[in-house]
Coordinates of C-alpha atoms in Angstrom, one line a residue:
M118 CA 0.9 -92.0 -72.4
R119 CA -1.5 -93.5 -69.9
L120 CA -4.4 -92.0 -71.9
I121 CA -3.2 -93.7 -75.1
R122 CA -2.9 -97.0 -73.2
Y123 CA -6.5 -96.7 -71.9
K124 CA -7.7 -95.9 -75.4
H125 CA -5.9 -98.9 -76.8
T126 CA -7.4 -101.2 -74.1
F127 CA -10.8 -99.8 -74.7
F128 CA -10.4 -100.4 -78.5
V129 CA -9.3 -104.0 -77.9
L130 CA -12.2 -104.6 -75.5
F131 CA -14.7 -103.1 -78.0
C132 CA -13.4 -105.3 -80.8
F133 CA -13.7 -108.4 -78.6
L134 CA -17.3 -107.5 -77.7
V135 CA -18.2 -107.0 -81.4
F136 CA -16.6 -110.3 -82.2
V137 CA -18.6 -112.1 -79.5
V138 CA -21.9 -110.5 -80.7
M139 CA -21.2 -111.4 -84.3
V140 CA -20.4 -115.0 -83.4
A141 CA -23.6 -115.2 -81.3
I142 CA -25.7 -113.8 -84.2
Y143 CA -24.1 -116.3 -86.6
K144 CA -24.7 -119.2 -84.3
F145 CA -28.3 -118.2 -83.8
Y146 CA -29.1 -117.8 -87.5
H147 CA -26.9 -120.4 -89.2
H148 CA -25.9 -123.1 -86.8
D149 CA -28.1 -126.1 -86.7
S150 CA -27.7 -126.8 -83.0
V151 CA -29.3 -123.7 -81.5
L152 CA -30.4 -124.5 -77.9
W153 CA -33.9 -123.9 -76.6
S154 CA -35.1 -124.4 -73.1
F155 CA -38.3 -124.7 -71.1
W156 CA -39.4 -126.1 -67.7
S157 CA -41.6 -129.2 -68.1
P158 CA -41.8 -132.6 -66.5
K159 CA -43.1 -134.0 -69.7
V160 CA -42.6 -133.1 -73.4
T161 CA -45.9 -132.4 -75.2
K162 CA -46.9 -131.3 -78.7
D163 CA -47.7 -127.9 -77.2
N164 CA -44.1 -127.6 -76.1
L165 CA -42.9 -128.5 -79.6
T166 CA -45.3 -126.0 -81.2
H167 CA -43.9 -123.2 -79.1
I168 CA -40.3 -124.2 -80.0
L169 CA -41.0 -124.4 -83.7
E170 CA -43.0 -121.2 -83.7
D171 CA -40.0 -119.3 -82.2
A172 CA -37.7 -120.7 -84.9
K173 CA -39.8 -118.8 -87.5
V174 CA -38.6 -120.7 -90.6
P175 CA -37.7 -124.3 -91.2
Q176 CA -34.0 -123.5 -91.8
Y177 CA -33.7 -122.6 -88.1
Y178 CA -35.4 -125.5 -86.5
P179 CA -33.1 -126.7 -83.7
K180 CA -31.4 -130.1 -83.5
E181 CA -30.9 -129.7 -79.8
I182 CA -33.2 -128.5 -77.0
D183 CA -32.4 -127.8 -73.4
I184 CA -35.0 -129.3 -71.0
F185 CA -35.0 -129.2 -67.2
L186 CA -35.7 -132.7 -65.9
N187 CA -35.8 -133.3 -62.1
G188 CA -34.1 -130.0 -61.5
K189 CA -31.3 -130.8 -64.0
L190 CA -30.6 -129.2 -67.4
E191 CA -30.5 -132.0 -70.0
T192 CA -29.6 -131.7 -73.7
T193 CA -32.2 -133.3 -75.8
Y194 CA -31.6 -134.3 -79.4
V195 CA -34.4 -133.8 -82.0
E196 CA -35.1 -136.2 -84.9
Y197 CA -37.3 -134.8 -87.6
T198 CA -39.5 -136.6 -90.1
L199 CA -38.0 -134.9 -93.1
D200 CA -36.8 -136.8 -96.2
V201 CA -33.4 -135.1 -96.4
E202 CA -32.9 -135.8 -100.1
L203 CA -36.3 -134.4 -101.1
Q204 CA -35.8 -131.4 -98.8
E205 CA -32.4 -130.5 -100.2
F206 CA -33.6 -131.1 -103.8
M207 CA -36.5 -128.8 -103.5
E208 CA -34.5 -126.1 -101.7
N209 CA -32.0 -126.1 -104.6
L210 CA -34.9 -126.0 -107.1
F211 CA -36.4 -122.9 -105.5
S212 CA -32.9 -121.3 -105.4
S213 CA -32.5 -122.1 -109.1
Y214 CA -35.8 -120.6 -110.3
Q215 CA -36.0 -117.8 -107.7
P216 CA -39.7 -117.0 -107.5
D217 CA -40.3 -114.0 -105.3
Y218 CA -41.9 -116.1 -102.6
A219 CA -42.6 -119.8 -102.4
A220 CA -43.7 -122.6 -100.0
F221 CA -43.6 -126.4 -100.3
V222 CA -45.0 -129.1 -98.2
A223 CA -44.9 -132.9 -98.8
L224 CA -46.3 -135.5 -96.4
D225 CA -47.1 -139.2 -96.0
P226 CA -50.9 -139.4 -96.3
K227 CA -51.1 -142.6 -94.2
T228 CA -49.3 -141.2 -91.2
G229 CA -49.3 -137.4 -91.5
K230 CA -45.5 -137.4 -91.3
I231 CA -44.1 -134.3 -92.9
L232 CA -41.4 -135.2 -95.5
S233 CA -40.5 -131.7 -96.7
L234 CA -41.3 -128.2 -95.4
I235 CA -39.9 -125.2 -97.2
S236 CA -40.4 -121.5 -96.8
Y237 CA -38.6 -119.4 -99.5
A238 CA -38.1 -115.8 -100.4
K239 CA -35.9 -114.5 -103.2
I240 CA -34.8 -111.6 -100.9
H241 CA -33.8 -113.5 -97.8
S242 CA -34.4 -110.5 -95.5
K243 CA -38.1 -110.6 -96.3
L244 CA -38.4 -114.1 -94.9
N245 CA -39.5 -113.3 -91.4
E246 CA -42.2 -116.0 -91.0
N247 CA -42.9 -119.6 -92.1
L248 CA -44.8 -119.2 -95.4
A249 CA -45.7 -122.9 -95.5
L250 CA -47.7 -122.4 -92.3
K251 CA -49.2 -119.0 -93.0
A252 CA -52.9 -119.1 -93.9
S253 CA -53.5 -115.7 -95.6
Y254 CA -53.2 -116.9 -99.2
P255 CA -56.4 -117.0 -101.4
A256 CA -57.4 -120.6 -101.9
A257 CA -58.4 -119.7 -105.5
S258 CA -59.5 -122.8 -107.5
I259 CA -58.2 -125.2 -104.9
F260 CA -61.5 -124.6 -103.2
K261 CA -63.1 -126.5 -106.1
I262 CA -62.0 -129.6 -104.3
V263 CA -64.4 -128.7 -101.5
T264 CA -67.2 -128.1 -103.9
A265 CA -66.7 -131.2 -106.0
S266 CA -66.4 -133.4 -102.8
A267 CA -69.7 -132.0 -101.4
A268 CA -71.5 -132.5 -104.7
I269 CA -70.3 -136.1 -104.9
G270 CA -70.8 -136.9 -101.2
E271 CA -74.1 -135.2 -100.7
K272 CA -75.9 -134.8 -104.0
N273 CA -74.9 -138.0 -105.8
F274 CA -72.8 -136.4 -108.5
T275 CA -70.2 -138.6 -110.2
A276 CA -67.2 -137.8 -112.3
N277 CA -69.4 -138.3 -115.4
T278 CA -72.4 -136.1 -114.3
I279 CA -73.1 -133.6 -117.0
I280 CA -73.7 -129.9 -116.1
P281 CA -75.1 -127.4 -118.7
F282 CA -73.7 -123.9 -118.5
N283 CA -73.1 -120.7 -120.5
G284 CA -69.9 -118.8 -120.7
A285 CA -66.1 -119.4 -121.0
N286 CA -64.0 -121.7 -118.8
H287 CA -62.2 -119.1 -116.6
T288 CA -64.7 -116.2 -116.3
L289 CA -67.5 -115.8 -113.8
Y290 CA -70.5 -113.5 -114.7
R291 CA -73.7 -113.0 -112.8
S292 CA -75.8 -113.5 -115.9
N293 CA -74.3 -116.9 -116.5
I294 CA -75.0 -118.0 -112.9
L295 CA -78.3 -116.4 -112.1
Q296 CA -80.0 -117.0 -115.5
S297 CA -80.7 -120.5 -116.6
K298 CA -81.6 -120.0 -120.3
F299 CA -80.5 -122.8 -122.6
T300 CA -79.5 -121.6 -126.0
R301 CA -77.6 -122.9 -129.0
F302 CA -74.5 -121.5 -127.2
T303 CA -75.1 -123.6 -124.0
R304 CA -72.3 -125.9 -123.3
Y305 CA -72.4 -129.4 -121.6
M306 CA -69.5 -130.7 -119.6
S307 CA -68.9 -133.6 -117.2
L308 CA -67.9 -132.9 -113.7
K309 CA -64.4 -134.4 -114.2
D310 CA -63.7 -132.2 -117.3
A311 CA -65.0 -129.1 -115.5
F312 CA -62.7 -129.9 -112.6
A313 CA -59.7 -130.6 -114.8
K314 CA -60.2 -127.4 -116.8
S315 CA -61.2 -125.4 -113.7
V316 CA -64.4 -124.1 -115.2
N317 CA -65.7 -121.4 -112.8
T318 CA -69.3 -121.2 -114.0
V319 CA -69.9 -124.9 -113.6
F320 CA -68.7 -124.8 -110.0
G321 CA -70.5 -121.6 -109.3
K322 CA -73.8 -123.2 -110.4
I323 CA -73.1 -126.3 -108.3
G324 CA -72.5 -124.2 -105.2
A325 CA -75.5 -121.8 -105.8
F326 CA -78.1 -124.3 -106.8
S327 CA -77.1 -127.8 -105.8
L328 CA -75.3 -127.4 -102.5
G329 CA -76.4 -124.2 -100.8
S330 CA -74.5 -122.5 -98.0
D331 CA -75.0 -125.3 -95.4
G332 CA -73.6 -128.0 -97.7
L333 CA -70.6 -126.0 -98.9
R334 CA -69.9 -124.8 -95.3
E335 CA -69.9 -128.4 -93.9
Y336 CA -67.4 -129.6 -96.4
A337 CA -65.2 -126.6 -96.0
D338 CA -65.0 -127.4 -92.3
R339 CA -64.3 -131.1 -93.1
F340 CA -61.2 -130.0 -95.1
G341 CA -59.8 -127.9 -92.3
F342 CA -61.2 -124.5 -93.0
N343 CA -62.4 -122.3 -90.0
R344 CA -60.7 -124.5 -87.4
K345 CA -57.3 -125.1 -85.9
I346 CA -55.2 -127.8 -87.4
T347 CA -53.6 -129.6 -84.5
G348 CA -50.2 -131.2 -84.4
D349 CA -46.7 -130.0 -83.4
L350 CA -46.6 -127.1 -85.8
P351 CA -48.1 -123.6 -85.4
V352 CA -50.3 -123.6 -88.4
G353 CA -52.3 -120.5 -89.2
E354 CA -56.1 -120.9 -89.2
S355 CA -57.6 -120.8 -92.6
K356 CA -61.0 -119.2 -93.3
A357 CA -63.9 -119.9 -95.6
I358 CA -66.6 -117.3 -95.7
I359 CA -69.7 -118.9 -97.3
P360 CA -72.5 -116.4 -98.1
N361 CA -76.1 -117.3 -98.3
D362 CA -77.0 -115.5 -101.5
A363 CA -76.6 -117.3 -104.9
W364 CA -74.0 -115.0 -106.3
G365 CA -71.9 -115.1 -103.2
L366 CA -72.1 -118.9 -103.1
A367 CA -71.0 -119.1 -106.8
E368 CA -67.9 -117.0 -106.0
S369 CA -67.0 -119.2 -103.0
A370 CA -67.7 -122.5 -104.7
S371 CA -65.6 -121.6 -107.8
G372 CA -62.8 -120.1 -105.7
F373 CA -63.3 -116.7 -107.4
T374 CA -62.9 -114.8 -104.2
Q375 CA -60.2 -113.3 -102.0
H376 CA -62.2 -114.2 -98.8
N377 CA -61.3 -117.9 -98.6
T378 CA -57.7 -118.4 -97.5
M379 CA -55.5 -121.3 -96.6
S380 CA -52.0 -122.4 -95.9
P381 CA -49.8 -124.6 -98.1
L382 CA -49.7 -127.2 -95.3
Q383 CA -53.5 -127.4 -95.4
G384 CA -53.3 -127.9 -99.1
A385 CA -51.2 -131.0 -98.6
L386 CA -53.6 -132.2 -95.9
M387 CA -56.6 -131.8 -98.3
V388 CA -55.0 -134.1 -100.8
S389 CA -53.8 -136.5 -98.2
A390 CA -57.4 -137.1 -97.0
I391 CA -58.4 -138.0 -100.6
V392 CA -55.5 -140.4 -101.0
N393 CA -56.0 -142.0 -97.6
Q394 CA -59.5 -143.2 -98.3
G395 CA -61.0 -140.1 -96.9
V396 CA -59.2 -140.0 -93.6
M397 CA -57.1 -136.9 -92.7
M398 CA -54.1 -137.5 -90.5
E399 CA -52.6 -135.0 -88.1
P400 CA -49.4 -133.5 -89.5
Y401 CA -46.2 -133.8 -87.5
L402 CA -42.6 -132.8 -88.0
V403 CA -40.8 -134.0 -84.8
Q404 CA -40.4 -137.8 -84.8
L405 CA -38.3 -138.3 -81.6
L406 CA -36.7 -136.4 -78.7
S407 CA -34.0 -138.4 -76.9
L408 CA -31.3 -137.8 -74.3
K409 CA -27.6 -138.4 -74.8
S410 CA -28.1 -141.7 -73.0
G411 CA -30.5 -142.8 -75.7
K412 CA -33.6 -142.6 -73.4
S413 CA -36.6 -141.4 -75.4
L414 CA -38.6 -138.4 -74.0
Y415 CA -41.1 -138.1 -76.8
T416 CA -42.1 -140.3 -79.8
A417 CA -44.6 -139.2 -82.3
L418 CA -47.5 -141.5 -83.2
P419 CA -49.9 -141.2 -86.1
H420 CA -53.2 -139.6 -85.1
E421 CA -56.4 -139.3 -87.1
L422 CA -58.0 -135.8 -87.4
G423 CA -61.2 -137.4 -88.7
Q424 CA -63.1 -138.9 -91.7
T425 CA -63.2 -136.1 -94.2
L426 CA -64.8 -138.1 -97.0
D427 CA -66.4 -141.5 -97.4
Q428 CA -64.3 -143.9 -99.4
K429 CA -66.5 -143.7 -102.5
T430 CA -66.2 -139.9 -102.6
A431 CA -62.5 -140.1 -102.2
L432 CA -62.2 -142.5 -105.1
E433 CA -64.3 -140.2 -107.3
M434 CA -62.1 -137.2 -106.3
R435 CA -59.0 -139.1 -107.3
E436 CA -60.5 -139.6 -110.8
L437 CA -61.2 -135.9 -111.1
M438 CA -57.6 -135.1 -110.0
R439 CA -56.2 -137.5 -112.6
E440 CA -58.0 -135.6 -115.3
T441 CA -56.2 -132.4 -114.3
I442 CA -53.0 -134.0 -115.2
R443 CA -54.2 -135.8 -118.2
I444 CA -56.2 -133.1 -120.1
G445 CA -56.5 -130.2 -117.7
T446 CA -54.6 -127.2 -116.4
S447 CA -51.5 -129.3 -115.5
R448 CA -51.2 -131.3 -118.7
R449 CA -48.3 -129.4 -120.1
S450 CA -46.3 -129.5 -116.9
F451 CA -46.7 -133.3 -116.7
R452 CA -46.4 -134.1 -120.4
G453 CA -44.6 -137.4 -120.9
F454 CA -44.4 -138.1 -117.1
S455 CA -46.0 -141.6 -117.3
R456 CA -43.6 -142.8 -119.9
G457 CA -40.3 -144.3 -119.0
R458 CA -39.1 -144.8 -115.5
F459 CA -42.3 -143.4 -113.9
T460 CA -44.7 -145.7 -115.6
G461 CA -47.2 -147.0 -113.1
V462 CA -47.1 -144.0 -110.8
D463 CA -50.7 -142.8 -110.2
I464 CA -50.8 -139.0 -110.2
G465 CA -53.5 -136.3 -109.8
G466 CA -53.7 -132.7 -108.9
K467 CA -55.5 -129.4 -108.8
T468 CA -54.2 -125.9 -109.8
G469 CA -55.3 -122.5 -108.7
S470 CA -54.3 -118.9 -109.4
L471 CA -55.4 -115.5 -108.2
S472 CA -53.9 -112.2 -107.3
G473 CA -53.2 -111.6 -103.6
K474 CA -52.0 -108.8 -101.3
N475 CA -50.1 -110.5 -98.5
P476 CA -47.5 -110.5 -100.0
K477 CA -48.6 -108.7 -103.1
G478 CA -48.4 -110.7 -106.3
K479 CA -49.8 -113.4 -108.5
Y480 CA -50.5 -116.6 -106.5
D481 CA -50.0 -119.9 -108.3
W482 CA -51.0 -123.2 -106.5
F483 CA -50.5 -126.8 -107.3
I484 CA -51.6 -129.5 -104.8
G485 CA -51.4 -133.1 -105.8
Y486 CA -50.7 -136.7 -105.1
A487 CA -48.6 -139.6 -106.4
E488 CA -48.8 -143.2 -105.5
K489 CA -47.1 -146.5 -106.6
N490 CA -47.2 -149.9 -105.0
N491 CA -49.3 -148.6 -102.1
H492 CA -46.7 -145.9 -101.4
P493 CA -48.4 -142.5 -101.5
L494 CA -47.2 -138.9 -101.4
A495 CA -49.3 -135.7 -101.0
L496 CA -47.8 -132.3 -101.7
S497 CA -48.6 -128.6 -102.0
V498 CA -46.7 -126.0 -103.9
L499 CA -47.3 -122.2 -103.8
T500 CA -45.3 -119.7 -105.8
I501 CA -45.9 -115.9 -105.6
H502 CA -44.7 -113.7 -108.5
E503 CA -44.6 -109.9 -108.0
K504 CA -43.9 -108.9 -111.6
Y505 CA -42.4 -111.6 -113.7
W506 CA -43.5 -115.3 -113.7
K507 CA -40.5 -117.5 -113.0
V508 CA -41.8 -121.0 -112.8
K509 CA -45.2 -122.9 -112.7
S510 CA -46.0 -124.5 -109.4
S511 CA -47.3 -127.6 -111.2
Y512 CA -43.9 -128.0 -112.8
L513 CA -42.2 -127.8 -109.4
G514 CA -44.8 -130.4 -108.2
R515 CA -43.7 -132.7 -111.0
R516 CA -40.1 -132.4 -110.1
A517 CA -40.8 -133.2 -106.5
I518 CA -42.7 -136.3 -107.4
E519 CA -40.0 -137.4 -109.8
R520 CA -37.3 -137.0 -107.1
Y521 CA -39.3 -138.8 -104.4
F522 CA -40.1 -141.8 -106.6
L523 CA -36.7 -141.9 -108.3
D524 CA -35.4 -144.5 -105.8
K525 CA -38.7 -146.3 -105.3
N526 CA -39.1 -147.7 -108.8

């Protein structure tokens, strides 16, 4: 009898412990007030970076943090910069279309304030890192922004500069780069049209014979490649490997390489620099930390990362990006956008696509901007498709722009 009683007691205790563990797991992964603690007399961006890094993905960013101040544990409330309506709208959009993997970043180009940050995986268990901050994705034709900016800024190209070339739009062959024979099949295209249609040979020739390795490398660095992007988020460091030989330069300049990689956040920053008269702002997600009493412990202030482009080059780049929407690779996704309620919204973008291995699949980029009445938005969309293509990133970009400017018309 006593043995039965002990077994019963042990069973009840075991069930209680299982219940406690399950509640703890639920609160850690689903509750929005997970507590984090660290010893610090002053809250810094480095503190915030460590906290947000531990949270792994945006869904788990804490709304409360425990901080020891003057030997006392204080609960601190976190206010983020996110546009809640845009964030929820895009989360629902990804859930609706269900790409295998996706990331989305939107920010205010004037301040660097992050308005939306999404990391998505169709199979949730595969989402063990923040895809929006990861920098292992091939930049693909997004790198043409670097090449075009360098050509305009350093070699006096304009949107209307004509470049002769041989070959199709989306191929890249050594013979068309390394040989300069003009025949009756030679084509002539303006820089803005080549950018809009993402013509690899044109950008390969610009990189190999107009810019050289030093010129291309300098502008890659300006746009955030090969260096740490500071702020309160743990952003992966992108890389741009710029060879010295003509063929290697052509591959890099056109984006026809696996070696140049970037993060979705960096994509949004690249556009923001163009929209913000050439100035890149430091990105930030935490706006305010405050105590229950209302006392502020940390307030974010806009901070410049540097002058990426001069104003003239930035204006020319906007013209190139407009052409992508008007006649280029995004024209179908944005068809009819400028009619009706979004008349007067200035939009531009750049697409890119390439197969990648981490994770494996077809990578589809769209980075772009929209502005009306001096109210700009910069955004970056990446979708990764393992077998079946679910949705175009440029279409998701359009939907984001429409939602953001819906209440601003």
